[in-house]
Coordinates of C-alpha atoms in Angstrom, one line a residue:
M96 CA -22.4 -6.4 -27.3
Y97 CA -24.9 -8.0 -24.9
K98 CA -26.2 -7.0 -21.8
V99 CA -25.2 -9.3 -18.7
I100 CA -26.6 -8.3 -15.6
I101 CA -25.5 -10.5 -12.4
I102 CA -27.1 -10.8 -8.4
D103 CA -25.6 -12.6 -5.6
D104 CA -25.6 -11.7 -1.9
E105 CA -21.5 -12.5 -1.8
V106 CA -19.5 -9.4 -3.3
L107 CA -16.5 -11.3 -3.7
V108 CA -18.8 -13.4 -6.2
R109 CA -19.3 -10.9 -7.9
V110 CA -15.8 -8.8 -8.2
G111 CA -14.3 -12.1 -9.3
L112 CA -17.4 -12.4 -11.9
K113 CA -16.3 -9.4 -13.2
T114 CA -13.0 -9.8 -13.1
T115 CA -12.9 -13.4 -13.8
I116 CA -12.5 -12.9 -18.1
N117 CA -13.1 -9.4 -20.4
W118 CA -16.4 -9.4 -21.9
E119 CA -16.1 -7.4 -24.1
E120 CA -13.8 -9.7 -25.5
I121 CA -16.4 -12.3 -26.2
G122 CA -19.0 -10.3 -27.1
F123 CA -20.8 -9.4 -23.4
T124 CA -20.8 -6.1 -21.3
I125 CA -21.5 -6.3 -17.9
V126 CA -24.3 -3.2 -17.2
A127 CA -26.0 -3.5 -13.4
E128 CA -25.0 -5.7 -10.6
A129 CA -27.7 -6.5 -7.1
A130 CA -27.5 -8.8 -3.7
N131 CA -30.4 -10.2 -3.7
G132 CA -33.7 -11.7 -6.3
E133 CA -35.4 -8.5 -5.2
Q134 CA -32.1 -6.0 -6.7
G135 CA -31.8 -7.9 -9.5
Y136 CA -35.7 -7.2 -10.8
E137 CA -35.2 -3.9 -10.6
M138 CA -32.0 -4.6 -12.2
Y139 CA -33.6 -6.5 -15.2
Q140 CA -37.2 -4.2 -15.6
K141 CA -34.4 -0.7 -16.1
Y142 CA -31.8 -2.7 -18.5
K143 CA -33.5 -5.4 -19.9
P144 CA -30.3 -8.0 -20.0
D145 CA -29.8 -10.6 -23.2
V146 CA -27.8 -12.6 -19.9
I147 CA -29.0 -12.5 -16.6
I148 CA -26.1 -15.3 -14.4
T149 CA -27.6 -15.1 -10.4
D150 CA -26.9 -17.1 -7.1
I151 CA -30.2 -19.1 -6.3
K152 CA -29.3 -18.8 -2.4
M153 CA -30.5 -14.7 -0.8
P154 CA -31.8 -13.0 1.5
K155 CA -35.2 -11.4 0.6
Q156 CA -35.9 -12.3 -2.6
D157 CA -33.6 -16.2 -3.6
G158 CA -32.8 -17.2 -7.3
L159 CA -36.0 -19.4 -8.1
W160 CA -38.4 -16.2 -7.4
L161 CA -36.1 -14.0 -10.2
T162 CA -36.1 -17.1 -11.9
E163 CA -40.2 -16.8 -12.5
K164 CA -40.5 -14.4 -12.1
I165 CA -38.4 -13.0 -15.5
R166 CA -39.2 -16.2 -17.4
R167 CA -43.2 -14.5 -17.3
E168 CA -42.6 -11.9 -18.4
D169 CA -38.9 -12.5 -20.8
K170 CA -39.1 -15.6 -23.2
D171 CA -36.1 -15.0 -24.0
A172 CA -33.8 -13.5 -22.4
K173 CA -31.1 -16.5 -20.9
I174 CA -30.7 -17.8 -17.3
L175 CA -27.2 -18.9 -15.9
V176 CA -27.9 -19.9 -11.7
L177 CA -24.7 -20.4 -10.3
T178 CA -24.8 -22.8 -7.1
C179 CA -23.2 -25.1 -4.8
Y180 CA -22.5 -28.8 -4.7
D181 CA -25.2 -29.4 -2.5
E182 CA -27.8 -26.9 -3.8
F183 CA -28.2 -29.4 -7.2
G184 CA -32.1 -30.0 -5.6
F185 CA -32.3 -26.4 -6.1
V186 CA -30.9 -26.8 -9.3
R187 CA -33.5 -28.9 -10.8
K188 CA -36.0 -26.1 -9.9
A189 CA -34.2 -23.8 -11.2
L190 CA -34.0 -25.5 -14.8
K191 CA -37.6 -26.7 -15.1
A192 CA -38.8 -22.5 -13.8
G193 CA -37.4 -21.4 -17.0
A194 CA -33.5 -21.2 -16.7
N195 CA -31.1 -22.1 -19.4
D196 CA -28.0 -23.4 -17.1
Y197 CA -25.9 -24.3 -13.9
I198 CA -22.0 -23.4 -13.1
L199 CA -20.8 -24.7 -9.9
K200 CA -19.6 -21.3 -7.6
S201 CA -16.2 -23.7 -7.5
E202 CA -15.6 -24.9 -11.3
V203 CA -15.7 -20.3 -12.2
E204 CA -13.0 -20.4 -13.8
D205 CA -11.8 -18.5 -17.3
E206 CA -12.0 -21.9 -19.7
E207 CA -15.3 -23.3 -18.4
L208 CA -17.4 -20.0 -18.2
I209 CA -15.8 -18.8 -21.6
K210 CA -17.2 -21.9 -23.6
L211 CA -20.3 -21.3 -21.5
M212 CA -20.8 -18.3 -22.6
E213 CA -20.3 -18.6 -25.7
A214 CA -22.2 -21.4 -25.8
L215 CA -25.5 -18.6 -24.8
K216 CA -23.8 -16.1 -27.1
E217 CA -24.7 -19.1 -30.3
K218 CA -27.6 -18.8 -28.9
L219 CA -28.2 -15.4 -28.5
D220 CA -27.3 -15.1 -32.5
V221 CA -30.0 -17.1 -34.0
L222 CA -32.1 -15.2 -31.6
N223 CA -31.3 -12.2 -32.8
K224 CA -30.6 -12.9 -36.3
D225 CA -32.6 -10.6 -38.2
K226 CA -30.7 -8.3 -36.7
K227 CA -26.9 -9.7 -36.6
G228 CA -24.3 -7.0 -38.7
K229 CA -25.9 -4.1 -37.0
A230 CA -24.2 -2.7 -33.8
D231 CA -26.7 -1.8 -31.1
Q232 CA -26.1 1.8 -31.0
S233 CA -28.3 2.8 -28.4
T234 CA -26.7 4.8 -25.7
T235 CA -25.8 3.1 -22.5
T236 CA -26.5 4.4 -18.1
E237 CA -22.4 4.1 -17.8
E238 CA -21.4 5.6 -21.4
L239 CA -24.3 8.4 -20.5
K240 CA -22.8 9.4 -16.9
H241 CA -19.5 8.8 -18.8
S242 CA -20.4 11.6 -21.3
V243 CA -22.2 13.9 -18.4
F244 CA -19.0 13.8 -16.5
M245 CA -17.5 15.8 -19.0
E246 CA -19.3 17.8 -19.7
L247 CA -19.8 18.8 -16.2
I248 CA -16.0 18.7 -15.2
K249 CA -15.5 22.1 -17.6
K250 CA -14.9 25.5 -16.3
D251 CA -17.3 27.3 -18.1
F252 CA -20.5 24.6 -18.2
R253 CA -23.6 25.6 -17.8
V254 CA -26.8 23.7 -17.1
D255 CA -28.6 24.0 -19.2
D256 CA -32.0 21.8 -20.6
R257 CA -30.8 19.7 -23.1
L258 CA -27.8 19.3 -20.0
L259 CA -31.1 18.3 -17.4
I260 CA -32.5 16.0 -19.7
K261 CA -29.2 13.4 -19.5
L262 CA -29.0 14.4 -16.0
D263 CA -33.1 13.3 -15.4
S264 CA -32.6 10.4 -17.3
I265 CA -28.9 8.8 -15.7
K266 CA -31.0 10.0 -12.4
F267 CA -28.4 11.8 -10.9
P268 CA -30.0 14.9 -8.7
L269 CA -29.5 18.9 -8.6
T270 CA -30.9 19.3 -5.6
K271 CA -31.6 18.5 -1.8
V272 CA -27.6 16.7 -2.7
H273 CA -23.9 17.2 -1.4
Y274 CA -21.5 16.2 -3.9
A275 CA -18.0 15.5 -3.3
L276 CA -14.7 15.1 -6.2
I277 CA -12.9 11.9 -5.5
G278 CA -9.3 10.8 -7.5
I279 CA -8.0 7.5 -7.2
S280 CA -4.8 5.8 -8.2
V281 CA -4.6 1.8 -7.7
V282 CA -1.2 0.7 -6.2
H283 CA 0.2 -2.7 -7.5
H284 CA 2.3 -4.9 -5.8
P285 CA 5.3 -5.2 -7.8
D286 CA 5.0 -9.3 -8.1
R287 CA 1.7 -8.4 -9.6
M288 CA 1.9 -6.1 -13.0
S289 CA 1.2 -8.3 -14.8
D290 CA -2.8 -8.8 -14.3
T291 CA -3.3 -4.8 -13.1
T292 CA -6.0 -4.0 -15.7
Q293 CA -7.6 -6.7 -14.2
I294 CA -6.6 -5.8 -10.3
N295 CA -7.4 -2.1 -11.3
Q296 CA -11.6 -2.9 -12.7
A297 CA -11.5 -4.9 -9.5
V298 CA -10.9 -2.6 -7.0
L299 CA -13.1 0.0 -8.6
N300 CA -16.2 -2.7 -8.5
L301 CA -14.7 -2.7 -4.5
L302 CA -15.6 1.4 -4.6
T303 CA -18.1 0.7 -6.2
E304 CA -19.9 -1.5 -4.4
Q305 CA -19.5 1.0 -1.5
F306 CA -20.7 3.3 -3.2
N307 CA -24.1 1.6 -4.3
Q308 CA -24.4 -0.2 -0.1
Q309 CA -24.3 3.8 0.7
G310 CA -26.7 4.5 -1.1
I311 CA -24.1 7.2 -2.5
I312 CA -25.1 7.9 -6.4
F313 CA -22.1 9.0 -8.7
M314 CA -20.7 10.0 -12.0
D315 CA -16.8 8.2 -13.1
G316 CA -14.3 9.5 -15.4
L317 CA -9.7 8.8 -16.0
Q318 CA -7.7 11.3 -16.5
E319 CA -4.4 10.2 -17.6
D320 CA -4.3 7.1 -15.3
N321 CA -6.0 8.4 -12.1
Y322 CA -10.0 7.1 -11.5
Q323 CA -12.8 10.0 -10.6
F324 CA -15.6 9.7 -9.7
L325 CA -18.4 13.5 -8.9
I326 CA -20.2 11.0 -5.8
A327 CA -23.9 13.2 -5.0
A328 CA -25.6 12.1 -1.6
P329 CA -28.1 13.1 -0.1
V330 CA -26.1 13.9 3.0
L331 CA -22.3 13.7 2.7
K332 CA -19.3 13.9 5.4
T333 CA -15.9 14.3 5.5
S334 CA -15.8 11.7 7.2
D335 CA -18.2 9.2 4.5
V336 CA -15.7 10.1 2.2
K337 CA -12.9 8.3 4.0
K338 CA -15.3 6.1 5.7
L339 CA -15.9 4.0 2.4
L340 CA -12.2 4.9 0.7
T341 CA -11.0 2.8 3.7
S342 CA -12.9 0.6 3.2
T343 CA -12.9 -0.3 0.0
G344 CA -8.5 0.8 0.7
N345 CA -8.6 -2.3 3.7
A346 CA -10.6 -4.8 0.9
A347 CA -7.9 -4.1 -2.1
S348 CA -5.0 -4.6 0.7
Q349 CA -6.6 -7.4 1.5
Y350 CA -7.9 -9.2 -1.9
F351 CA -4.9 -8.6 -4.3
N352 CA -3.0 -7.6 -2.3
T353 CA -2.9 -3.4 -3.4
A354 CA -2.8 0.1 -2.1
I355 CA -4.8 2.4 -3.1
N356 CA -4.0 6.8 -2.5
A357 CA -7.3 9.2 -3.4
V358 CA -7.4 12.5 -3.1
F359 CA -11.3 13.9 -2.7
T360 CA -12.8 17.4 -2.2
N361 CA -14.7 18.2 0.5
P362 CA -18.7 18.1 0.3
F363 CA -19.5 20.5 -1.8
H364 CA -23.6 21.6 -1.7
T365 CA -24.5 22.5 -6.0
I366 CA -23.4 21.4 -8.8
E367 CA -22.8 25.1 -10.6
E368 CA -19.3 25.4 -7.5
L369 CA -18.0 22.0 -9.7
G370 CA -16.2 23.3 -12.3
K371 CA -14.3 26.1 -10.3
L372 CA -13.2 23.0 -7.9
Y373 CA -11.9 20.7 -10.9
Q374 CA -9.4 23.4 -11.7
D375 CA -7.6 23.2 -8.1
Y376 CA -9.0 19.1 -8.2
L377 CA -6.3 18.7 -11.3
E378 CA -3.1 21.0 -10.1
K379 CA -3.5 18.7 -6.5
V380 CA -4.6 15.7 -8.0
Q381 CA -0.7 15.2 -9.1
V382 CA -0.2 14.6 -5.6
L383 CA -1.2 10.7 -6.4
F384 CA 2.4 10.9 -9.1
Y385 CA 4.4 10.2 -5.0
Q386 CA 3.0 6.9 -5.2
T387 CA 2.4 4.9 -1.0
N388 CA 2.5 1.3 -1.3
H389 CA -0.8 1.0 1.8
I390 CA -4.1 3.2 1.9
S391 CA -3.1 7.0 1.7
L392 CA -6.6 9.9 1.3
I393 CA -5.6 13.1 1.0
P394 CA -8.2 16.0 1.2
I395 CA -7.3 18.1 -1.8
E396 CA -7.3 21.7 1.0
Q397 CA -4.4 20.2 2.3
I398 CA -2.2 19.4 -0.2
R399 CA 0.4 21.8 -0.8
F400 CA 3.6 21.3 -3.8
S401 CA 6.8 23.0 -3.1
E402 CA 8.5 24.9 -6.7
P403 CA 12.5 24.8 -6.2
N404 CA 15.5 25.9 -8.2
V405 CA 16.3 23.2 -10.8
I406 CA 19.7 24.4 -11.5
E407 CA 19.9 24.6 -7.1
L408 CA 18.5 20.2 -7.9
K409 CA 21.1 19.9 -9.9
K410 CA 23.8 21.3 -8.5
A411 CA 23.2 19.8 -5.1
H412 CA 22.3 16.1 -6.4
N413 CA 23.1 15.2 -10.1
R414 CA 27.6 15.0 -9.0
E415 CA 26.2 12.9 -6.6
V416 CA 24.9 10.1 -9.1
L417 CA 27.5 10.7 -11.6
D418 CA 31.0 9.8 -9.2
A419 CA 29.1 6.9 -7.9
I420 CA 27.9 6.3 -11.3
G421 CA 32.2 6.4 -12.3
H422 CA 33.6 4.3 -9.5
E423 CA 30.9 1.2 -10.3
D424 CA 29.0 1.5 -7.7
I425 CA 25.2 0.3 -8.3
A426 CA 24.6 0.1 -4.7
K427 CA 25.2 3.4 -4.3
T428 CA 24.1 5.1 -7.0
K429 CA 20.1 3.4 -5.8
D430 CA 20.3 4.6 -2.9
F431 CA 21.0 8.0 -3.5
I432 CA 18.6 8.3 -6.0
T433 CA 15.9 6.0 -3.7
R434 CA 16.5 8.3 -1.3
L435 CA 17.2 10.7 -3.9
G436 CA 12.7 10.5 -4.4
Q437 CA 12.5 9.7 -0.8
Y438 CA 13.0 13.9 -0.6
F439 CA 10.7 15.2 -3.3
E440 CA 8.0 13.3 -1.5
A441 CA 8.7 14.6 1.5
E442 CA 8.8 17.8 0.1
K443 CA 6.0 17.0 -2.0
I444 CA 8.3 19.1 -5.1
T445 CA 6.0 19.8 -8.2
P446 CA 5.9 16.4 -10.5
M447 CA 7.2 18.2 -13.5
I448 CA 10.4 20.0 -11.7
V449 CA 11.3 16.3 -11.0
K450 CA 11.0 15.2 -13.7
I451 CA 12.4 18.2 -15.1
F452 CA 15.4 17.5 -12.7
Y453 CA 15.9 13.9 -13.6
S454 CA 15.7 15.1 -17.7
N455 CA 18.7 16.8 -16.9
L456 CA 20.6 14.1 -14.5
L457 CA 19.7 12.2 -18.4
G458 CA 21.6 14.9 -19.5
D459 CA 24.9 14.8 -17.3
L460 CA 24.7 10.9 -17.6
F461 CA 25.0 11.1 -21.7
G462 CA 27.0 13.8 -22.3
S463 CA 29.6 12.7 -19.1
Y464 CA 30.1 8.5 -20.9
G465 CA 28.7 8.7 -24.1
L466 CA 30.7 6.3 -25.0
F467 CA 29.2 4.2 -23.5
F468 CA 25.9 5.0 -24.8
E469 CA 26.6 4.2 -27.9
N470 CA 25.9 -0.3 -27.8
S471 CA 22.3 -0.1 -29.0
E472 CA 22.0 -3.6 -27.5
V473 CA 21.7 -2.2 -24.4
F474 CA 20.4 1.3 -24.1
D475 CA 18.1 3.4 -25.8
T476 CA 18.4 6.3 -27.3
H477 CA 18.7 9.3 -25.1
Q478 CA 15.4 10.8 -27.4
S479 CA 13.2 7.3 -26.1
Y480 CA 14.9 7.9 -22.0
H481 CA 13.9 10.9 -22.5
Y482 CA 10.2 10.7 -23.4
Q483 CA 9.6 7.3 -20.3
I484 CA 11.0 10.6 -18.2
E485 CA 8.4 13.5 -19.5
N486 CA 5.5 10.2 -19.6
S487 CA 6.2 8.9 -16.5
K488 CA 3.2 8.9 -13.6
H489 CA 4.6 8.1 -11.3
L490 CA 7.8 8.5 -9.3
A491 CA 8.5 5.2 -8.8
Q492 CA 8.4 3.9 -12.7
I493 CA 11.4 6.9 -13.3
N494 CA 12.7 5.7 -9.9
K495 CA 12.9 2.3 -11.6
L496 CA 13.8 3.8 -14.6
M497 CA 17.1 5.5 -13.0
I498 CA 18.8 2.8 -11.1
E499 CA 17.9 0.6 -14.6
L500 CA 20.1 2.7 -16.8
A501 CA 22.6 2.9 -13.8
Q502 CA 23.0 -0.6 -13.4
K503 CA 23.5 -1.1 -17.0
L504 CA 25.4 1.8 -17.4
V505 CA 27.9 0.5 -14.8
K506 CA 28.4 -2.4 -16.4
E507 CA 29.3 -1.4 -19.9
I508 CA 31.8 1.2 -17.1
Q509 CA 33.8 -2.7 -16.2
N510 CA 32.6 -4.7 -19.8
M511 CA 35.2 -1.4 -20.7
R512 CA 37.2 -1.9 -17.6
Y513 CA 38.4 -5.1 -18.0
N514 CA 38.9 -5.6 -21.7
N515 CA 39.8 -1.8 -22.5
S516 CA 41.7 -1.1 -19.7
H517 CA 44.7 -1.7 -20.2
A518 CA 45.4 -0.3 -22.9
M519 CA 43.4 2.9 -22.3
I520 CA 45.6 3.9 -19.4
N521 CA 49.0 3.1 -21.1
Q522 CA 47.8 5.7 -23.5
A523 CA 46.6 8.0 -20.5
V524 CA 49.7 7.8 -19.4
N525 CA 51.9 8.4 -22.8
Y526 CA 49.5 11.2 -24.1
I527 CA 50.6 12.5 -19.7
E528 CA 54.3 12.0 -21.0
Y529 CA 54.6 13.7 -24.2
H530 CA 52.5 16.4 -22.3
F531 CA 53.7 16.6 -18.7
A532 CA 54.9 20.4 -19.6
E533 CA 51.3 21.6 -20.7
K534 CA 48.9 23.0 -17.7
I535 CA 48.1 19.2 -18.8
S536 CA 44.8 18.5 -16.3
L537 CA 41.9 15.6 -15.5
E538 CA 39.5 17.0 -18.1
D539 CA 42.3 16.8 -20.8
V540 CA 43.3 13.7 -21.0
A541 CA 39.5 12.2 -21.2
K542 CA 38.8 14.9 -24.3
E543 CA 42.0 13.9 -25.6
L544 CA 40.9 9.6 -24.7
N545 CA 37.2 10.6 -26.0
I546 CA 36.2 9.2 -22.5
S547 CA 34.2 10.5 -19.2
K548 CA 36.5 12.5 -16.7
H549 CA 34.8 10.3 -14.2
Y550 CA 35.2 7.1 -15.2
L551 CA 39.2 7.8 -15.8
C552 CA 39.8 9.1 -12.8
S553 CA 38.6 5.8 -11.3
A554 CA 39.9 3.6 -13.4
F555 CA 43.3 5.6 -14.1
K556 CA 43.7 4.8 -10.3
K557 CA 42.7 1.3 -10.0
E558 CA 45.7 0.2 -12.7
T559 CA 48.0 2.2 -11.1
G560 CA 47.0 2.6 -7.5
E561 CA 47.2 6.0 -7.9
N562 CA 45.1 9.8 -8.9
M563 CA 45.9 11.5 -11.4
T564 CA 47.1 14.3 -10.5
L565 CA 49.7 12.7 -8.3
Y566 CA 50.4 10.8 -11.3
I567 CA 51.4 14.1 -12.6
N568 CA 52.5 15.8 -10.3
K569 CA 55.3 13.2 -10.3
I570 CA 55.9 12.1 -13.3
R571 CA 56.9 16.0 -13.3
I572 CA 58.7 16.5 -10.7
E573 CA 61.1 13.4 -11.7
K574 CA 61.6 16.3 -14.9
A575 CA 62.3 18.9 -12.7
K576 CA 64.4 16.3 -10.9
Q577 CA 66.7 15.4 -13.5
I578 CA 66.8 19.5 -14.8
L579 CA 67.9 20.3 -11.5
L580 CA 71.1 18.2 -12.3
E581 CA 72.0 21.2 -15.0
P582 CA 75.0 23.2 -13.9
D583 CA 73.8 27.1 -12.9
I584 CA 70.3 25.8 -13.5
K585 CA 68.2 28.6 -11.0
V586 CA 65.1 27.3 -9.8
K587 CA 62.7 30.5 -11.5
E588 CA 64.2 28.6 -14.3
I589 CA 62.4 25.4 -13.4
F590 CA 59.3 25.5 -12.6
E591 CA 57.3 26.3 -15.9
R592 CA 58.9 23.9 -18.3
V593 CA 57.5 20.9 -16.4
G594 CA 54.6 22.3 -16.5
Y595 CA 54.4 24.6 -13.1
S596 CA 52.8 28.4 -13.7
D597 CA 53.2 29.2 -10.1
Q598 CA 56.8 28.8 -8.5
Q599 CA 55.8 28.5 -4.7
Y600 CA 53.5 26.2 -5.6
F601 CA 56.1 24.0 -7.7
S602 CA 58.1 23.9 -3.8
K603 CA 55.4 23.0 -2.6
V604 CA 54.6 20.0 -4.5
F605 CA 58.8 19.5 -4.7
K606 CA 59.0 18.9 -1.0
K607 CA 56.0 17.4 -0.2
I608 CA 56.8 14.3 -3.4
T609 CA 60.5 14.5 -1.8
G610 CA 60.7 15.7 1.4
M611 CA 63.4 18.5 0.4
T612 CA 63.0 21.6 -0.8
V613 CA 63.8 22.0 -4.3
N614 CA 68.1 22.9 -2.8
E615 CA 67.9 21.0 -0.6
Y616 CA 67.4 18.8 -3.2
K617 CA 69.8 20.6 -5.1
D618 CA 73.0 20.6 -3.0
S619 CA 72.6 16.7 -2.2
M620 CA 73.3 15.8 -5.9
T621 CA 76.7 18.6 -5.6
R622 CA 77.5 16.1 -2.7
K623 CA 77.3 13.9 -4.2

């Protein structure tokens, strides 16, 4: 990888250049940036880059000064100047001073910049042909920072001589400073999900720019998809941390239509405190599971999770989802899943419990509607859905998965009802006709037909206009009325013959359906 530094006094120009293209893909890595020629020269001395991309007009020392300064020391580095339409006089001076090429700021598009950088790379390859095929094994400062960060967050780390050497090499202070630990999640607008990687990097660039402007030294790492930073400064207050995060969040919202959610520790005084604090941080950073689409900044000291009983959650909520799907009410299902997510967030329920709840709900869906999940072209396997829930980093991902699953399931139910409902309900009616004298129930009929009782209940009502329990009772009472026509029949002999185990209940149902008691009906038929 050839090293690149970017010098421009406009933050958005630097951010844009860093995120416009995939630098590593074309053989470059951006190692530093600066806001003026003076800072740019310091970065040049520190990193000895292969390519310098610099603006011409800048405060303090400009790009012409920088080009001349570097060219006196380095004949091989490639210098690319940024310019506007009205600055071609300066461009000529820059090229005369030793710049290799220029590019208009208004034309910094992917293809144009890639083409120019590839041309510079060819020249660098020729220049370094004696080293062709040998990868640069030297560890960059950024890589070393990542390595040190991973050591510092270990619970049992010790500040020994080896670690001191590393800290000194990256100029990370151990005395006369305060530290803070920050965890950040970048929340993307649904319309911008195709370029999340570039936007993430752009937001991180905005944050590191804030660090640099405030004189804050930092190391960073990645924990799952949450970015984490250890920052240090001689004076560092909680209000300072909030201020820089707010500033970054406002810029991310304005320029990229994204939000940042962040958790952070209060500033602490010694690096030795980090190991213990990091364990608490790991627990509390789970709050980023509940992403919000606006700036959310939470001190970890304020985070408290609740851990309700999963079985109680299941009893309270699963039935509503199952019934809504059985009644093919996707709007109600979607609304319930959304409200359920809001409840989990408001109560700050531990993400693991939320995932267990949804895994149980998934199991109930497959158990109740297994017949409809057999279409492998529409649905993934139970194991695949379970894996997606377990590995979701944010509640929004689970909600989206469950809503999409419910929509597909309702559509399959509707398709089956449209294609097979009449024949299926005829099967149910025939089964009831043959088994009415037995202790049959909705569950028995559903089991016989190998379908969900929720679906059967809904389909039966739509096909016949009656719920199945009432239909079974009507069949039984009609049979009882026929039996009552037999001579010398006694009431206590009837109820068991039509499927009832309790005479009092039979009498109650008989009167409700016919409007008469059993004896009144028998007398009326005798008079006829």
